[in-house]
Short mmCIF file of C-alpha atoms and ligand atoms in Angstrom, two decimals:
data_model
loop_
_atom_site.label_atom_id
_atom_site.label_comp_id
_atom_site.label_asym_id
_atom_site.label_seq_id
_atom_site.Cartn_x
_atom_site.Cartn_y
_atom_site.Cartn_z
CA GLN A 1 -30.03 -16.00 -17.60
CA ALA A 2 -30.71 -12.92 -19.73
CA TRP A 3 -28.31 -9.99 -19.91
CA THR A 4 -29.41 -7.64 -17.14
CA ALA A 5 -29.07 -3.90 -16.63
CA ARG A 6 -29.65 -3.00 -12.99
CA ILE A 7 -29.99 0.74 -12.53
CA LEU A 8 -29.65 2.71 -9.33
CA THR A 9 -31.30 6.07 -9.75
CA LEU A 10 -33.36 8.75 -8.04
CA PHE A 11 -35.55 8.84 -11.18
CA PRO A 12 -36.64 5.29 -12.03
CA GLU A 13 -39.51 6.72 -14.12
CA MET A 14 -36.91 7.63 -16.74
CA PHE A 15 -36.64 3.90 -17.59
CA PRO A 16 -37.12 2.10 -19.90
CA GLY A 17 -37.90 5.36 -21.76
CA PRO A 18 -36.50 5.03 -25.29
CA LEU A 19 -35.29 1.50 -24.52
CA GLY A 20 -38.93 0.38 -24.46
CA GLN A 21 -39.18 1.16 -28.20
CA SER A 22 -37.85 -0.24 -31.44
CA LEU A 23 -35.05 -2.80 -31.44
CA ALA A 24 -34.23 -2.64 -27.73
CA GLY A 25 -37.91 -2.59 -26.76
CA LYS A 26 -38.72 -5.68 -28.80
CA ALA A 27 -35.72 -7.49 -27.37
CA LEU A 28 -36.87 -6.50 -23.88
CA GLU A 29 -40.34 -7.96 -24.55
CA LYS A 30 -38.75 -11.13 -25.92
CA GLY A 31 -36.72 -11.51 -22.73
CA ILE A 32 -33.33 -11.22 -24.47
CA TRP A 33 -32.39 -8.68 -21.82
CA ARG A 34 -33.79 -7.48 -18.52
CA LEU A 35 -34.09 -4.05 -16.98
CA GLU A 36 -34.30 -3.53 -13.23
CA THR A 37 -34.46 -0.15 -11.54
CA MET A 38 -33.80 0.53 -7.89
CA GLN A 39 -34.74 3.76 -6.15
CA ILE A 40 -31.66 5.00 -4.28
CA ARG A 41 -33.91 6.94 -1.90
CA ASP A 42 -35.29 3.63 -0.60
CA PHE A 43 -31.92 3.11 1.09
CA ALA A 44 -31.94 6.34 3.07
CA THR A 45 -32.25 5.76 6.80
CA ASP A 46 -33.60 9.02 8.22
CA LYS A 47 -37.26 9.93 8.27
CA HIS A 48 -36.81 12.55 5.53
CA ARG A 49 -35.14 9.93 3.29
CA THR A 50 -32.13 12.18 2.69
CA VAL A 51 -29.75 11.05 -0.04
CA ASP A 52 -27.48 14.10 -0.31
CA ASP A 53 -25.77 16.72 1.81
CA THR A 54 -23.64 19.85 1.48
CA PRO A 55 -20.00 19.38 0.40
CA PHE A 56 -17.21 19.42 2.99
CA GLY A 57 -14.92 22.31 2.09
CA GLY A 58 -17.80 24.39 0.86
CA GLY A 59 -18.98 25.20 -2.61
CA ALA A 60 -22.18 24.99 -4.58
CA GLY A 61 -24.48 22.03 -4.93
CA MET A 62 -25.02 18.83 -3.05
CA VAL A 63 -23.14 15.56 -2.81
CA MET A 64 -24.70 12.10 -2.64
CA ARG A 65 -24.03 10.41 0.69
CA PRO A 66 -21.70 7.40 0.62
CA ASP A 67 -23.65 5.38 3.19
CA VAL A 68 -26.93 5.60 1.29
CA VAL A 69 -25.37 4.82 -2.10
CA ASP A 70 -23.36 1.98 -0.54
CA ALA A 71 -26.50 0.39 0.85
CA ALA A 72 -28.15 0.62 -2.58
CA LEU A 73 -25.11 -0.95 -4.25
CA ALA A 74 -25.01 -3.71 -1.63
CA ALA A 75 -28.61 -4.58 -2.45
CA ALA A 76 -27.98 -4.36 -6.20
CA THR A 77 -24.93 -6.62 -6.21
CA GLY A 78 -26.07 -9.07 -3.55
CA ASP A 79 -23.25 -7.47 -1.55
CA GLY A 80 -19.72 -8.75 -1.73
CA LEU A 81 -17.44 -6.11 -3.21
CA GLY A 82 -16.94 -7.95 -6.49
CA THR A 83 -18.96 -7.99 -9.68
CA LYS A 84 -19.92 -11.69 -9.54
CA GLY A 85 -22.89 -12.56 -11.71
CA ASN A 86 -23.89 -8.95 -12.28
CA GLY A 87 -21.10 -7.60 -14.41
CA PRO A 88 -19.21 -4.49 -13.33
CA ALA A 89 -20.70 -1.75 -11.18
CA ILE A 90 -20.36 1.44 -13.21
CA TYR A 91 -20.68 5.04 -12.09
CA LEU A 92 -21.54 7.34 -14.99
CA THR A 93 -19.58 10.56 -14.74
CA PRO A 94 -17.74 12.96 -17.05
CA ARG A 95 -14.63 12.15 -14.99
CA GLY A 96 -14.73 8.53 -16.13
CA ARG A 97 -13.00 6.48 -18.78
CA LEU A 98 -14.37 7.41 -22.19
CA LEU A 99 -16.86 4.83 -23.41
CA LYS A 100 -15.59 3.14 -26.57
CA GLN A 101 -16.95 0.28 -28.63
CA ASP A 102 -14.40 -2.17 -27.17
CA LEU A 103 -15.77 -1.67 -23.64
CA VAL A 104 -19.32 -1.92 -25.01
CA GLN A 105 -18.41 -5.28 -26.55
CA GLU A 106 -16.92 -6.52 -23.27
CA LEU A 107 -20.01 -5.47 -21.31
CA ALA A 108 -22.39 -7.01 -23.84
CA ALA A 109 -20.46 -10.30 -23.69
CA GLY A 110 -20.81 -10.48 -19.89
CA PRO A 111 -23.81 -11.08 -17.60
CA GLY A 112 -24.87 -7.41 -17.58
CA VAL A 113 -24.15 -4.15 -15.81
CA VAL A 114 -24.99 -2.37 -12.58
CA LEU A 115 -25.30 1.33 -13.36
CA LEU A 116 -25.20 4.05 -10.75
CA CYS A 117 -26.75 7.30 -11.95
CA GLY A 118 -25.64 10.37 -10.06
CA ARG A 119 -27.52 13.59 -9.60
CA TYR A 120 -26.53 16.79 -7.94
CA GLU A 121 -22.91 17.86 -8.05
CA GLY A 122 -21.48 14.46 -7.41
CA LEU A 123 -20.96 11.40 -5.32
CA ASP A 124 -18.81 11.06 -2.20
CA GLU A 125 -15.44 9.75 -3.41
CA ARG A 126 -15.20 7.14 -0.66
CA VAL A 127 -18.01 4.98 -1.98
CA ILE A 128 -16.35 4.93 -5.42
CA GLU A 129 -13.19 3.57 -3.75
CA ALA A 130 -14.95 1.21 -1.35
CA ARG A 131 -17.05 -0.41 -4.09
CA GLY A 132 -14.34 -0.27 -6.75
CA LEU A 133 -16.76 1.44 -9.11
CA LEU A 134 -15.74 1.66 -12.74
CA GLU A 135 -16.17 5.31 -13.73
CA VAL A 136 -17.35 5.74 -17.32
CA SER A 137 -18.00 8.90 -19.35
CA LEU A 138 -19.92 9.27 -22.59
CA GLY A 139 -17.84 12.21 -23.70
CA ASP A 140 -16.53 15.64 -22.92
CA PHE A 141 -19.81 17.27 -22.04
CA VAL A 142 -21.88 17.46 -18.89
CA LEU A 143 -25.32 15.90 -18.52
CA SER A 144 -27.55 16.92 -15.64
CA GLY A 145 -27.54 13.35 -14.44
CA GLY A 146 -26.32 9.89 -15.29
CA GLU A 147 -29.69 8.60 -16.55
CA PRO A 148 -29.37 9.59 -20.22
CA ALA A 149 -25.83 8.18 -20.16
CA ALA A 150 -27.14 4.90 -18.73
CA LEU A 151 -29.77 4.73 -21.48
CA ALA A 152 -27.09 5.26 -24.13
CA LEU A 153 -24.72 2.69 -22.65
CA ILE A 154 -27.45 0.06 -22.39
CA ASP A 155 -28.61 0.74 -25.95
CA ALA A 156 -25.08 0.26 -27.25
CA CYS A 157 -24.80 -3.09 -25.41
CA VAL A 158 -28.26 -4.44 -26.18
CA ARG A 159 -27.92 -4.06 -29.96
CA LEU A 160 -24.91 -6.42 -29.76
CA LEU A 161 -26.80 -9.19 -27.92
CA PRO A 162 -27.49 -12.31 -30.00
CA GLY A 163 -30.93 -12.13 -31.62
CA VAL A 164 -31.44 -8.38 -31.22
CA MET A 165 -30.41 -7.02 -34.59
CA GLY A 166 -32.77 -8.05 -37.39
CA ALA A 167 -30.03 -8.74 -39.91
CA GLU A 168 -26.94 -10.04 -38.13
CA ALA A 169 -24.96 -9.06 -41.23
CA THR A 170 -25.32 -5.36 -40.50
CA LEU A 171 -23.15 -5.86 -37.41
CA ASP A 172 -20.33 -7.66 -39.23
CA GLU A 173 -20.09 -4.88 -41.79
CA GLU A 174 -19.70 -2.16 -39.23
CA SER A 175 -16.65 -0.17 -40.22
CA PHE A 176 -16.33 1.08 -36.65
CA ASP A 177 -15.06 -2.37 -35.67
CA ALA A 178 -12.18 -1.86 -38.09
CA GLY A 179 -11.47 1.49 -36.44
CA LEU A 180 -12.85 3.66 -39.26
CA LEU A 181 -15.92 5.86 -39.59
CA GLU A 182 -18.78 4.65 -41.75
CA TYR A 183 -18.84 5.33 -45.47
CA PRO A 184 -21.79 7.41 -46.81
CA HIS A 185 -25.10 5.69 -47.58
CA TYR A 186 -27.58 6.26 -50.40
CA THR A 187 -31.01 4.99 -51.42
CA ARG A 188 -33.71 5.93 -53.94
CA PRO A 189 -34.33 8.22 -55.66
CA ALA A 190 -31.13 7.88 -57.69
CA GLU A 191 -31.33 11.58 -58.43
CA TRP A 192 -32.64 14.09 -55.89
CA LYS A 193 -32.37 17.89 -55.84
CA ASP A 194 -29.92 17.68 -58.76
CA LYS A 195 -27.72 15.37 -56.67
CA LYS A 196 -26.84 11.99 -58.14
CA VAL A 197 -25.94 8.87 -56.24
CA PRO A 198 -22.27 7.98 -56.90
CA GLU A 199 -22.09 6.03 -60.18
CA VAL A 200 -20.12 3.13 -58.71
CA LEU A 201 -22.97 2.22 -56.35
CA ILE A 202 -25.33 1.76 -59.31
CA SER A 203 -22.76 -0.28 -61.26
CA GLY A 204 -23.45 -3.57 -59.48
CA HIS A 205 -19.69 -4.19 -59.45
CA HIS A 206 -19.26 -5.49 -55.91
CA GLU A 207 -15.47 -5.29 -55.72
CA LYS A 208 -15.45 -1.72 -56.95
CA ILE A 209 -18.22 -0.84 -54.52
CA GLN A 210 -16.23 -2.34 -51.65
CA SER A 211 -13.05 -0.47 -52.48
CA TRP A 212 -15.00 2.79 -52.99
CA ARG A 213 -16.59 2.39 -49.57
CA GLN A 214 -13.23 1.57 -47.98
CA ALA A 215 -11.69 4.68 -49.57
CA GLN A 216 -14.61 6.82 -48.40
CA SER A 217 -14.28 5.47 -44.85
CA GLU A 218 -10.58 6.25 -44.85
CA GLU A 219 -11.02 9.79 -46.25
CA THR A 220 -13.76 10.68 -43.78
CA THR A 221 -11.77 9.28 -40.86
CA LYS A 222 -8.60 11.18 -41.87
CA LEU A 223 -10.56 14.40 -42.17
CA ARG A 224 -12.84 14.20 -39.14
CA ARG A 225 -10.98 12.00 -36.70
CA PRO A 226 -7.22 12.15 -37.09
CA ASP A 227 -6.99 10.40 -33.71
CA LEU A 228 -8.84 7.34 -35.03
CA TRP A 229 -6.83 7.48 -38.26
CA ASP A 230 -3.52 7.37 -36.37
CA ALA A 231 -4.72 4.43 -34.32
CA TYR A 232 -5.90 2.67 -37.49
CA LEU A 233 -2.50 3.10 -39.15
CA LYS A 234 -0.70 1.88 -36.02
CA ARG A 235 -2.94 -1.17 -35.76
CA GLY A 236 -2.22 -2.02 -39.38
CA ALA A 237 1.53 -1.66 -38.84
CA ALA A 238 1.34 -3.94 -35.80
CA GLY A 239 -0.33 -6.52 -38.00
CA ASP A 240 -3.38 -6.88 -35.78
CA ARG A 241 -5.73 -7.07 -38.72
N1 ADE B 1 -23.09 12.27 -16.19
C1 ADE B 1 -23.02 13.58 -16.43
N2 ADE B 1 -22.33 13.83 -17.54
C2 ADE B 1 -21.94 12.64 -18.04
C3 ADE B 1 -21.19 12.23 -19.15
N3 ADE B 1 -20.67 13.09 -20.02
N4 ADE B 1 -20.96 10.91 -19.33
C4 ADE B 1 -21.45 10.03 -18.45
N5 ADE B 1 -22.16 10.35 -17.38
C5 ADE B 1 -22.41 11.64 -17.17
#
């Protein structure tokens, strides 16, 4: 059974979007993963197919109704509150747990994901509780809806699935796995706009190249992401690597 992303959205036309192209698109055609969209509006019960309403307590915007979203989730997960063969049910929201590569790896290793994309100002809190939704955020910024976040999360998972990346080696070399940012990359021409490629990379001396890249990764991480650098040092001290 192929890894499956099941998406609950008011805008199913947004999918597969960019995931129909390139690496993910080819893997989709090959059947390495599956994409299913479900229109949340199909689970509305009134004749106007209402999915949202004004917030209790007042304020701007609209809130997605818990009963409608619950019915959509029930259909998506074959009901039962658990995750069963679907993988976790995730609600994409800036209030969620920050998405990191370790969660991406967990999700990619499982059967798939059920992704709930919100619109409007939010989702009634009770359906989050009732369904035990895992709230996930892409970062400290606000998208107009969960769909672009769902696309990003799926892309990050799909590239880890066996048989998706052309050269499997490129995955193993990823410095991010070690907790560091990538070292800089260069290709031809060896000189461009008076800028030369670092000598060591032309030397053919593989050990020197490796240690140069390691040093570059460390410097960049220290400078740009002191939070990652601290974690890297702590991991080393704990002897996890
Ligand atoms: N929906 C709106 N903003 C988001 C974000 N930053 N991450 C995930 N989902 C979102």
